[in-house]
Short mmCIF file of C-alpha atoms and ligand atoms in Angstrom, two decimals:
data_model
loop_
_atom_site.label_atom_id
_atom_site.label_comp_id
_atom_site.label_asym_id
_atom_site.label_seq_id
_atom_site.Cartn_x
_atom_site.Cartn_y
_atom_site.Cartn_z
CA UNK A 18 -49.35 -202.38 -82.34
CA UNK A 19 -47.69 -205.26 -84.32
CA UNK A 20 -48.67 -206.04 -87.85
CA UNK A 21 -49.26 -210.27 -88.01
CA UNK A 22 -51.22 -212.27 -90.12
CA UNK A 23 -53.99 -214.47 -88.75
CA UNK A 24 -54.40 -217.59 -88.93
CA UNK A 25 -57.52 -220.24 -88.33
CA UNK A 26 -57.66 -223.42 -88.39
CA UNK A 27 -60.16 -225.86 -90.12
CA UNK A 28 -61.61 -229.69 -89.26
CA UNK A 29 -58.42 -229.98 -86.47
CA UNK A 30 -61.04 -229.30 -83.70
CA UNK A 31 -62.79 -231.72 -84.81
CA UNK A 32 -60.05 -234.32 -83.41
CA UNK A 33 -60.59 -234.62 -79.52
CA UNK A 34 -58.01 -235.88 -77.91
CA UNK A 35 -55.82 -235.82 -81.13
CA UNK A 36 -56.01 -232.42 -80.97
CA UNK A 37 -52.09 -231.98 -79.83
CA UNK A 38 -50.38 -234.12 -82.33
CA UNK A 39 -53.05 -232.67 -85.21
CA UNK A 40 -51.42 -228.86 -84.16
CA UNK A 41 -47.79 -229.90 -84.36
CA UNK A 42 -48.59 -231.16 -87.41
CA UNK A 43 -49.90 -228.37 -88.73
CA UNK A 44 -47.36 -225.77 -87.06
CA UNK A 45 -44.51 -227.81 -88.68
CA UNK A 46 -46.36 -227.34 -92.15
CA UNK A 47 -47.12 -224.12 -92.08
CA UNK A 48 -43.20 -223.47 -90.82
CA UNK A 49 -42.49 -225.61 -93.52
CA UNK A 50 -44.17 -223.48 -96.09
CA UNK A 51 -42.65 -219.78 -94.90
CA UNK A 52 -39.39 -221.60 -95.06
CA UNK A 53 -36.71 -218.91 -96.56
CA UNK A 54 -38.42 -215.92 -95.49
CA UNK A 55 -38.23 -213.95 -92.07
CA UNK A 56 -40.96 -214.39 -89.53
CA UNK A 57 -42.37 -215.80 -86.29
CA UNK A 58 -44.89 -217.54 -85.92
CA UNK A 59 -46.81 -218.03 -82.69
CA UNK A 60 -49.58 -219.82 -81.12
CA UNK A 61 -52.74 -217.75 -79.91
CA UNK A 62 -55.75 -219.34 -78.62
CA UNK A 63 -56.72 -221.11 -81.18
CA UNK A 64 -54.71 -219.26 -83.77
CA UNK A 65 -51.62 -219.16 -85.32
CA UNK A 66 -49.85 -216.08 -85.80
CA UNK A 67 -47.04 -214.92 -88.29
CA UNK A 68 -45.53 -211.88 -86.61
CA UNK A 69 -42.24 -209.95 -87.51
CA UNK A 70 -42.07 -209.94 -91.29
CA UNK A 71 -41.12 -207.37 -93.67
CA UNK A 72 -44.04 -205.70 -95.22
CA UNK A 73 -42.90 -206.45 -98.74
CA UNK A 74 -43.19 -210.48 -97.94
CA UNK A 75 -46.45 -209.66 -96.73
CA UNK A 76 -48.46 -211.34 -99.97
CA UNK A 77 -46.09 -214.28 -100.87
CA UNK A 78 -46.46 -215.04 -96.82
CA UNK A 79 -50.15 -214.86 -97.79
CA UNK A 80 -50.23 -216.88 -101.09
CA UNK A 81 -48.20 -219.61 -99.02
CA UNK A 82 -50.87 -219.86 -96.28
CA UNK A 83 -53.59 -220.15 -98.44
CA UNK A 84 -52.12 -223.59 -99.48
CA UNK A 85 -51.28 -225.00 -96.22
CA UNK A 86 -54.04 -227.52 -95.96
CA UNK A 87 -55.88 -227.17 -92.79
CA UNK A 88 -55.93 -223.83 -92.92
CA UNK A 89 -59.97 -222.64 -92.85
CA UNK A 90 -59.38 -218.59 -93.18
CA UNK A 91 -56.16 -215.97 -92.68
CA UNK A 92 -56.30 -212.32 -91.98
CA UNK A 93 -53.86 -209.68 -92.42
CA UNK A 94 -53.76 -206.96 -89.27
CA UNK A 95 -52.73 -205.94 -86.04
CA UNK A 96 -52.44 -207.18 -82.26
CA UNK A 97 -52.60 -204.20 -79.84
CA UNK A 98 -53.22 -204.17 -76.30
CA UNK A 99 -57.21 -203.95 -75.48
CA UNK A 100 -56.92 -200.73 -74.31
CA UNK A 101 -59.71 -198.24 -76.12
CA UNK A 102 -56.91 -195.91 -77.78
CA UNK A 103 -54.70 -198.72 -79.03
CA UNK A 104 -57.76 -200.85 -80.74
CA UNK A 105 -59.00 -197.66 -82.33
CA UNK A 106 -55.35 -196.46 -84.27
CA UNK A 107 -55.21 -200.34 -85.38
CA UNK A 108 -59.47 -199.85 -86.84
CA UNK A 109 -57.66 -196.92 -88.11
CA UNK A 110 -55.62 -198.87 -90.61
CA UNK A 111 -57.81 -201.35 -91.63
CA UNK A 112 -60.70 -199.47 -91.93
CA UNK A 113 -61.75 -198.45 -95.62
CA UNK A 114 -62.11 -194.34 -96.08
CA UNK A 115 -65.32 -194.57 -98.13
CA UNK A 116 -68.29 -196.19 -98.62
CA UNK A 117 -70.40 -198.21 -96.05
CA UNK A 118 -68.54 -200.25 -93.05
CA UNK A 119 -69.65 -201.34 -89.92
CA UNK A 120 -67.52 -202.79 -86.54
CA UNK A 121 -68.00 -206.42 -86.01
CA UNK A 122 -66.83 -207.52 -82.84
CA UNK A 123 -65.87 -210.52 -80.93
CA UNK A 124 -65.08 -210.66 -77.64
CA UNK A 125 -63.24 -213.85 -76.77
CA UNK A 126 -62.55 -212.17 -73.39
CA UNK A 127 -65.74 -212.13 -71.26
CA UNK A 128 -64.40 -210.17 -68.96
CA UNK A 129 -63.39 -207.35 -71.13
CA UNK A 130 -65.41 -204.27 -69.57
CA UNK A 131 -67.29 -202.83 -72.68
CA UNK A 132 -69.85 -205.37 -74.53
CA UNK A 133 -69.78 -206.19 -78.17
CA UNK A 134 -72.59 -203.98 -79.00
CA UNK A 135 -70.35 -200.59 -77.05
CA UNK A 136 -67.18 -201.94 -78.76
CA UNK A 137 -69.25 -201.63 -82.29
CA UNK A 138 -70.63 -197.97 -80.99
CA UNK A 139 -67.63 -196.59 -79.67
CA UNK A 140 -65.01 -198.00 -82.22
CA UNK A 141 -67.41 -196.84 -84.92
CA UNK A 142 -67.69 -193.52 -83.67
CA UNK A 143 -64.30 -193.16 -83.62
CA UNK A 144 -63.71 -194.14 -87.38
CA UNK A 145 -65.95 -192.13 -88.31
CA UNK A 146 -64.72 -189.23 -87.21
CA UNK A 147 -61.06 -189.66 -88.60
CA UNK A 148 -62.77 -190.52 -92.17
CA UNK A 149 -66.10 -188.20 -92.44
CA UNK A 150 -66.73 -189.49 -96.31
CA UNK A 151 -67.54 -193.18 -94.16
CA UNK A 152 -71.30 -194.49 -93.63
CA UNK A 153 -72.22 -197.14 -91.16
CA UNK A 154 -74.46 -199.70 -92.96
CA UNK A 155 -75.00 -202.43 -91.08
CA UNK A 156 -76.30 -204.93 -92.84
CA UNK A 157 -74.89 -204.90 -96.42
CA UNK A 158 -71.82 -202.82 -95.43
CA UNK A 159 -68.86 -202.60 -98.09
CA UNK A 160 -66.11 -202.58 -95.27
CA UNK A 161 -65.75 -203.95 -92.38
CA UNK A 162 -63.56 -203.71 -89.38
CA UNK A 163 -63.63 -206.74 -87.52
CA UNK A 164 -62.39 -206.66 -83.45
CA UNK A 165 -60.93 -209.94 -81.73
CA UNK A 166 -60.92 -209.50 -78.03
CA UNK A 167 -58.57 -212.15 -76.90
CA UNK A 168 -57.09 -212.88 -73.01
CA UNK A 169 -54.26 -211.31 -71.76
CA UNK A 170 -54.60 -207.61 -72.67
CA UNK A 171 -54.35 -208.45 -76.24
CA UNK A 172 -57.01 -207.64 -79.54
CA UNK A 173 -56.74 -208.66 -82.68
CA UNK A 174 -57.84 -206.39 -85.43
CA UNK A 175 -58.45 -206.85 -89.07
CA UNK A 176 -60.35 -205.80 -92.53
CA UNK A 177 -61.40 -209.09 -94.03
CA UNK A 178 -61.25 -212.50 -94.12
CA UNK A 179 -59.24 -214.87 -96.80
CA UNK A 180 -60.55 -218.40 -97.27
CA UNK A 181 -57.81 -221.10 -96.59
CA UNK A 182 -57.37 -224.44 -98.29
CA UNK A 183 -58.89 -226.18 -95.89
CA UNK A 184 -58.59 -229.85 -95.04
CA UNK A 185 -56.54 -231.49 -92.77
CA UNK A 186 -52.57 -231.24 -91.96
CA UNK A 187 -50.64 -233.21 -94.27
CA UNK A 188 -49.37 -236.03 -92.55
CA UNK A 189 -52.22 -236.95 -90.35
CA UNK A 190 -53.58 -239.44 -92.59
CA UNK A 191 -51.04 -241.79 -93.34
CA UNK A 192 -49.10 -242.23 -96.64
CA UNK A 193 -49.69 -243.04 -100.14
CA UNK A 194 -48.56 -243.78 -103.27
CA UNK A 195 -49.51 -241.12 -106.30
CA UNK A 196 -49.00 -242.65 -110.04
CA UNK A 197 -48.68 -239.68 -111.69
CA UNK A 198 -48.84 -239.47 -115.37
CA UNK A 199 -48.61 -235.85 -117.30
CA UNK A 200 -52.44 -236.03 -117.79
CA UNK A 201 -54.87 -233.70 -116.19
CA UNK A 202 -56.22 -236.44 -114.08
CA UNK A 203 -53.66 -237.77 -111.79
CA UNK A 204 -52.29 -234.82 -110.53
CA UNK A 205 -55.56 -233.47 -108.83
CA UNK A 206 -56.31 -237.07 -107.14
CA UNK A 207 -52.87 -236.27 -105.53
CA UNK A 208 -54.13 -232.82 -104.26
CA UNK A 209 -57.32 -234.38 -103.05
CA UNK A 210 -55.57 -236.84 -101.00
CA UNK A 211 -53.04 -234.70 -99.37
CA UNK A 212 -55.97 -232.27 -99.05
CA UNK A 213 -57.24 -234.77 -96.57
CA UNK A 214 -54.11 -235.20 -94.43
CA UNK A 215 -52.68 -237.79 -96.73
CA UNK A 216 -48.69 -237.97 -97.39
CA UNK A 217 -48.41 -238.49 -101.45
CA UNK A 218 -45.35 -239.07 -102.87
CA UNK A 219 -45.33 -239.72 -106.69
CA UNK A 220 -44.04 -242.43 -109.24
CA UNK A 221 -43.96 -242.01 -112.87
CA UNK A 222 -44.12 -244.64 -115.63
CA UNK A 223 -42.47 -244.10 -118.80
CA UNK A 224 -41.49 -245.88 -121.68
CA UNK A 225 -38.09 -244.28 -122.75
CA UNK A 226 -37.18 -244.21 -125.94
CA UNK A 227 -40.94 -244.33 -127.24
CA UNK A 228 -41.46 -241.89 -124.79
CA UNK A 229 -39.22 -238.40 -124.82
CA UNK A 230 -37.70 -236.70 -122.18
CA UNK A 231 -39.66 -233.96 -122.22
CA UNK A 232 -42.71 -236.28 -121.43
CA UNK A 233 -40.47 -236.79 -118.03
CA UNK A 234 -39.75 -233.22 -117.61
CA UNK A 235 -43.68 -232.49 -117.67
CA UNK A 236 -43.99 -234.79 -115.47
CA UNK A 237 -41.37 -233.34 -112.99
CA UNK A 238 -42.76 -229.71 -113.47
CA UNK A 239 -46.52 -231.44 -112.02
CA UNK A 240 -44.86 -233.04 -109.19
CA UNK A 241 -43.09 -229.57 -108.62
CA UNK A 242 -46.50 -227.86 -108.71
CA UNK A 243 -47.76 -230.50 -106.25
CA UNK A 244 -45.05 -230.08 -104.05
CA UNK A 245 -46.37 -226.62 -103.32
CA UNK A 246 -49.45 -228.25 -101.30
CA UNK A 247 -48.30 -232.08 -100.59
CA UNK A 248 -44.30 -230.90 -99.46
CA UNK A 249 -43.05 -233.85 -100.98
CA UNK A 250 -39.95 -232.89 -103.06
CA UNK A 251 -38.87 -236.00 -105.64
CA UNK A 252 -41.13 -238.04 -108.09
CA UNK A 253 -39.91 -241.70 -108.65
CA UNK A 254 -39.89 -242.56 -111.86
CA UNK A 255 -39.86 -246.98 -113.37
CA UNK A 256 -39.16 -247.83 -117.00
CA UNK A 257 -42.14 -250.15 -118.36
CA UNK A 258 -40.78 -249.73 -121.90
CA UNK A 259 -39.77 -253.72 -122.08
CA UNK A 260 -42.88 -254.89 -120.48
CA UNK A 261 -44.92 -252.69 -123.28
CA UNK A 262 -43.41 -254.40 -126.14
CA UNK A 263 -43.84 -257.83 -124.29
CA UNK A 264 -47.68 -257.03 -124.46
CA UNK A 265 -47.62 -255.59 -127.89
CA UNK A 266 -45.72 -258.93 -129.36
CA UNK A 267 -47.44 -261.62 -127.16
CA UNK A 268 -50.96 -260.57 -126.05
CA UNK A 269 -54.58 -259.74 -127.42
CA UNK A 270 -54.38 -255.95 -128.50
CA UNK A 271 -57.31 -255.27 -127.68
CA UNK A 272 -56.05 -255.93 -123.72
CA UNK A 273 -53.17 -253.39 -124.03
CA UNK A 274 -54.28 -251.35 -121.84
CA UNK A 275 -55.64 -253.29 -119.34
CA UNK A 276 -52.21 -255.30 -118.97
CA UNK A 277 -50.34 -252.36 -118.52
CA UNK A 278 -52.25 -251.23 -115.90
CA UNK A 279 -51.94 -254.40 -114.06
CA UNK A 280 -48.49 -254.36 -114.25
CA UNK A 281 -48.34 -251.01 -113.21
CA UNK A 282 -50.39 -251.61 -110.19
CA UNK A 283 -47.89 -254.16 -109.22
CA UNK A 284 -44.95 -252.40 -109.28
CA UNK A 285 -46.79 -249.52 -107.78
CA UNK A 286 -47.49 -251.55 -104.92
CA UNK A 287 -44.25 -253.05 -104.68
CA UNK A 288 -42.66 -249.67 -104.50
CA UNK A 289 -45.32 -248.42 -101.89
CA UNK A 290 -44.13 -251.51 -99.61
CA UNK A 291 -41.15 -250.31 -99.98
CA UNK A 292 -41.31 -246.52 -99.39
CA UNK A 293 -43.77 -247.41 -96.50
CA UNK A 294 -47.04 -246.20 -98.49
CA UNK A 295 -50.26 -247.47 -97.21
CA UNK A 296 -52.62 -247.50 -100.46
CA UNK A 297 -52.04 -246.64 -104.09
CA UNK A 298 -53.73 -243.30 -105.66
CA UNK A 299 -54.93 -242.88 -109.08
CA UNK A 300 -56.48 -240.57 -111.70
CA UNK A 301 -59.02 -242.57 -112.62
CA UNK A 302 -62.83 -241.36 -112.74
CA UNK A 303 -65.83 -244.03 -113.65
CA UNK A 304 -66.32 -244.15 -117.27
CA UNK A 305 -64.14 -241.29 -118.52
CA UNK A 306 -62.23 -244.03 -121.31
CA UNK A 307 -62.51 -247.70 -122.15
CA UNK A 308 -60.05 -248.77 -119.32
CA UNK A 309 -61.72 -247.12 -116.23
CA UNK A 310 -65.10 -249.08 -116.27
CA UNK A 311 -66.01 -250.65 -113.09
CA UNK A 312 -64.66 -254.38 -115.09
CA UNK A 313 -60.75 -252.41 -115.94
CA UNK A 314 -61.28 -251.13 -112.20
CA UNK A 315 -61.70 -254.46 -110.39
CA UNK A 316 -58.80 -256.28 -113.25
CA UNK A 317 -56.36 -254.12 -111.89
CA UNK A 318 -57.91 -254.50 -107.97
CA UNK A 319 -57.57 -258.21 -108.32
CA UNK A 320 -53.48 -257.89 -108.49
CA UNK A 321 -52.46 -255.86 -105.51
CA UNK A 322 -53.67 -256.21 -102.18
CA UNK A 323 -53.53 -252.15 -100.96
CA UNK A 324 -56.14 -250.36 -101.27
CA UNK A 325 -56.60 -248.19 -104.19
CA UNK A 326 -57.93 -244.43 -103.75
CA UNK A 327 -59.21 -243.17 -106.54
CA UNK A 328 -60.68 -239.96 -105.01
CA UNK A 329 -61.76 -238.63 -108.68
CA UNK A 330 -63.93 -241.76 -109.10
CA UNK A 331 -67.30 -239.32 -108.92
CA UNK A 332 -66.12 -236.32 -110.98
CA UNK A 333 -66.87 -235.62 -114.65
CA UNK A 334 -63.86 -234.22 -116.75
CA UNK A 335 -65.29 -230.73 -116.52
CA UNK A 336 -64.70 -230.81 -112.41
CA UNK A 337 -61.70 -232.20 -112.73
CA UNK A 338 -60.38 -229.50 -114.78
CA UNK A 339 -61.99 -226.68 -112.69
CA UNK A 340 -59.99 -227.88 -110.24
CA UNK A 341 -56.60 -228.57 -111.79
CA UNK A 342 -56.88 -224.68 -112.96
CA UNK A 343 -57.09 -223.89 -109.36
CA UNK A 344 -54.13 -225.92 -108.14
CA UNK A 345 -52.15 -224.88 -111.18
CA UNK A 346 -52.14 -227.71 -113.03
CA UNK A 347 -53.79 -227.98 -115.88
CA UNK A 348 -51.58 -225.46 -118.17
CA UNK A 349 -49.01 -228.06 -117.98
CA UNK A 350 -51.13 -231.25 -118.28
CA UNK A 351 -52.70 -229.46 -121.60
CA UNK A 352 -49.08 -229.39 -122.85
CA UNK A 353 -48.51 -232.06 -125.55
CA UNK A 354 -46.76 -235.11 -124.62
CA UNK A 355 -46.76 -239.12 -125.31
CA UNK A 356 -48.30 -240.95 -122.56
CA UNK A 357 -46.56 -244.81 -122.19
CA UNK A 358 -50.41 -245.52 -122.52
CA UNK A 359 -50.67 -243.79 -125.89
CA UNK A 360 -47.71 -245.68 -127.09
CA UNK A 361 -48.81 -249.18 -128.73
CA UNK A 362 -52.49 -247.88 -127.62
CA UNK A 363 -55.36 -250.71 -129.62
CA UNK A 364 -57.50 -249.05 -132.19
CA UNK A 365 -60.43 -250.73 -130.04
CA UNK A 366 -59.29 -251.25 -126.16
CA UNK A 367 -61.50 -253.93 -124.51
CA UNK A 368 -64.18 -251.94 -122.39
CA UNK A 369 -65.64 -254.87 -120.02
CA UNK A 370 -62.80 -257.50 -120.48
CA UNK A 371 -63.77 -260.72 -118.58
CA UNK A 372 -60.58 -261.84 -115.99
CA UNK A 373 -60.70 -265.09 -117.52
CA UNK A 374 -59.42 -263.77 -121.06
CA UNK A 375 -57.21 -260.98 -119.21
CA UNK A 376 -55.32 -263.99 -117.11
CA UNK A 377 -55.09 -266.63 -120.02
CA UNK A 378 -53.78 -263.45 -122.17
CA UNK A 379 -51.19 -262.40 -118.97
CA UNK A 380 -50.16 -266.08 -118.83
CA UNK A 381 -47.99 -265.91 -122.03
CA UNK A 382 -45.56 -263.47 -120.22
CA UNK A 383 -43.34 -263.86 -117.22
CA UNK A 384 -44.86 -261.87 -114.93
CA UNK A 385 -42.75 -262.21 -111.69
CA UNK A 386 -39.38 -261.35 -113.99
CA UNK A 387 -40.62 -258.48 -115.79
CA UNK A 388 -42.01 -256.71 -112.75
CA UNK A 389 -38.61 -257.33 -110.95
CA UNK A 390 -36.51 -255.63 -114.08
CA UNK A 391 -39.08 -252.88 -114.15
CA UNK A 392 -38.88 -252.17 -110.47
CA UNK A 393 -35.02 -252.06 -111.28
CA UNK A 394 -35.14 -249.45 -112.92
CA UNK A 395 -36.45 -246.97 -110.48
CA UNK A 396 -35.08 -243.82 -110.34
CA UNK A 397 -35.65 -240.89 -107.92
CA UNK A 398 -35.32 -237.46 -109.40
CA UNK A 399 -35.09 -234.50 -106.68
CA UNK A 400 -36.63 -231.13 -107.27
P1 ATP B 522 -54.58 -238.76 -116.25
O1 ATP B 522 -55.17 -237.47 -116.70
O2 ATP B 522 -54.29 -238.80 -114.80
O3 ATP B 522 -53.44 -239.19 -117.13
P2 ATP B 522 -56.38 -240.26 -117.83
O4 ATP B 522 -57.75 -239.80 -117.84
O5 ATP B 522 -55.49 -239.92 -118.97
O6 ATP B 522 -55.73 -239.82 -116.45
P3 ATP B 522 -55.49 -242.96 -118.05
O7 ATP B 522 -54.42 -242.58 -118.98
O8 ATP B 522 -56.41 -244.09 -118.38
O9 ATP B 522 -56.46 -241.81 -117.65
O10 ATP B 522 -54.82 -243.29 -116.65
C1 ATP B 522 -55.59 -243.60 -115.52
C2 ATP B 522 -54.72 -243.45 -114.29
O11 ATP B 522 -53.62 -244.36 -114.35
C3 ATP B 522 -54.07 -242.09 -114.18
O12 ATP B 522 -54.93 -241.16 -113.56
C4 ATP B 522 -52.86 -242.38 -113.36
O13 ATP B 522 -53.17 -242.45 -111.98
C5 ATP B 522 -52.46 -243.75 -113.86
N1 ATP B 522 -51.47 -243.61 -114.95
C6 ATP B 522 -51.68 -243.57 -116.28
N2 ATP B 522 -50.53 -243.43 -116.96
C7 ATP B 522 -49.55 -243.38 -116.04
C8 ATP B 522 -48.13 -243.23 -116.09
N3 ATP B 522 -47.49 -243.09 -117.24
N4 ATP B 522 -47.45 -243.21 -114.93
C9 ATP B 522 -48.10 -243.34 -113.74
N5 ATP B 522 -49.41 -243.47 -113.64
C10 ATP B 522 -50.15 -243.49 -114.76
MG1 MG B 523 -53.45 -240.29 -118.95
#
């Protein structure tokens, strides 16, 4: 009997002919994600395996899996031949001592000799005898032991099931470009993305000196946390300090905002071109401040030309942060910290500001020149 966890997969079957490159994929990943610590891991019929670990890795192996998107559920048990004997000292060890359990059984081999319904009797039987303080209750049973009855020889056995992340591989759906600020927002629109297959990778606008360097730390410490599900490991980072006080001294205040953005959706998309990003990603949810109206949405459209996902666009603030606590966000996005977009922010932003005021307000600056020096000025800081 080996001890391995088990792994299933989620939406990859759903690929057809795919199929092959969606696996590879998702082996590389989940490689990717035991990196430093001893183990195999194999392919089973529509499994993955992790086989010869050291017990003691046994839950950070876990907590790794569970955020390898594309994984749907993980186990932790035993392979052991088929034979009767072997499958019942595995039960043995997964099988609770008390309370109610029953024997679940699935028999992937149709060949196997015994049915589902004599694997249930006889297993059960068994268990019960080596632990008399167990009932068998089986419809609302506390415990269960659950039999896999694979090809080859071979059974998998195990006491419950762990839900995955789910999604698809990263990497299967292209590549895009995350601006990240230290806000709650931005950082789960990168999780949703990679969450469905997407490749983020992460740029950062600051306006150093109105903006500290612990504002770009916090920002670095999300990216980090990201990391964990996206694998990306450096956030880009583009001063926009000079094109802020270009706004602030030539243009309508009320427009602050809405300039910035423009310009940052330029350089974004500049940078993407250049990193080989296929779309932009933002934070940005319908309504949630002045700027993100459907009129600051299409202002800031009208000046790129990749598409912009903004896969929060639906959610109210209170989703948002359910989520962020799950990914392990949020305790560092509540941390205080100057946004560029708090620096030099209007007492009253513009909420529906009409193109033809934002453009006759954007003409009084040299566009072109001041998105070159900004894009200048990008950094890449390694984590
Ligand atoms: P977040 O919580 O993501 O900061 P928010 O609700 O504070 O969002 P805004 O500050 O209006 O909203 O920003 C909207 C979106 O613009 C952000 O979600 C993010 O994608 C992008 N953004 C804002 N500030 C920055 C920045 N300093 N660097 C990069 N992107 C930014
Ligand atoms: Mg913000």
């Amino acid at each position: 009997m080996e001890k391995v966890i088990i792994i299933r997969y989620a939406e990859i079957h759903l690929k057809g002919k795919n199929r092959g490159y969606f696996e590879r994929v998702f082996s590389v990943n989940l490689e990717k994600s035991l990196k430093g610590i001893r183990h195999e891991l194999r392919r089973m019929s529509g499994r993955y395996l992790v086989a010869a670990f050291a017990e003691e890795d046994a839950e950070e192996i876990e907590r790794r899996i569970a955020r390898v998107f594309g994984v749907h559920s993980y186990s932790r048990g035993y392979l052991t031949e088929s034979d009767m004997e072997s499958i019942v000292a595995a039960a043995t060890r997964v099988c609770p001592q008390t309370g109610t359990f029953k024997v679940d059984t699935h028999r992937g081999d149709k060949k196997y000799p015994l049915t589902s319904m004599q694997l249930n009797a006889e297993v059960g039987a068994k268990l019960l005898e080596a632990y008399p303080a167990l009932k068998v209750d089986v419809h609302t049973p506390e415990g269960c032991v659950y039999l896999d009855i694979r090809d080859g020889g071979k059974t998998l056995v195990f006491g419950s099931f762990e839900a995955g992340a789910n999604g698809m591989p990263v990497g299967t759906s292209g590549k895009g470009l995350l601006l990240i600020s230290g806000g709650i927002d931005s950082p789960v629109a990168g999780y949703m993305m990679a969450k469905r297959g997407m490749n983020v990778s992460y740029l950062h606008f600051h306006s150093y000196p109105y903006t500290n360097e612990q504002a770009k730390d916090k920002v670095v410490t999300l990216a980090r946390i990201l990391s964990r599900y996206t694998g990306e490991g450096s956030l880009m980072t583009v001063s926009v300090t000079h094109i802020q006080e270009e706004i602030h001294k030539k243009c309508a205040a009320e427009l602050n905002v809405t300039l910035l953005r423009r310009f940052m959706f330029r350089i974004a998309e500049r940078i993407a071109k250049k990193t080989g990003a296929q779309c932009l990603i933002t934070g940005e949810s319908l309504g949630q401040v002045a700027s993100q109206t459907i009129e600051g949405m299409t202002s800031s459209n009208a000046v790129v030309t990749l598409p912009v996902l903004r896969p929060l666009v639906g959610f109210d603030k209170e989703e948002i942060i359910v989520r962020a606590k799950q990914i392990g966000t949020f305790e560092t996005s509540v941390l205080p910290y100057e946004d560029c977009c708090t620096v030099f922010l209007p007492e009253f932003p513009a909420i529906k500001p009409k193109l033809s005021f934002i453009e006759a307000e954007e003409g009084k600056l040299d566009v072109a020149s001041l998105v070159e020096e900004a894009v200048g000025t990008l950094e890449r800081i390694a984590f």
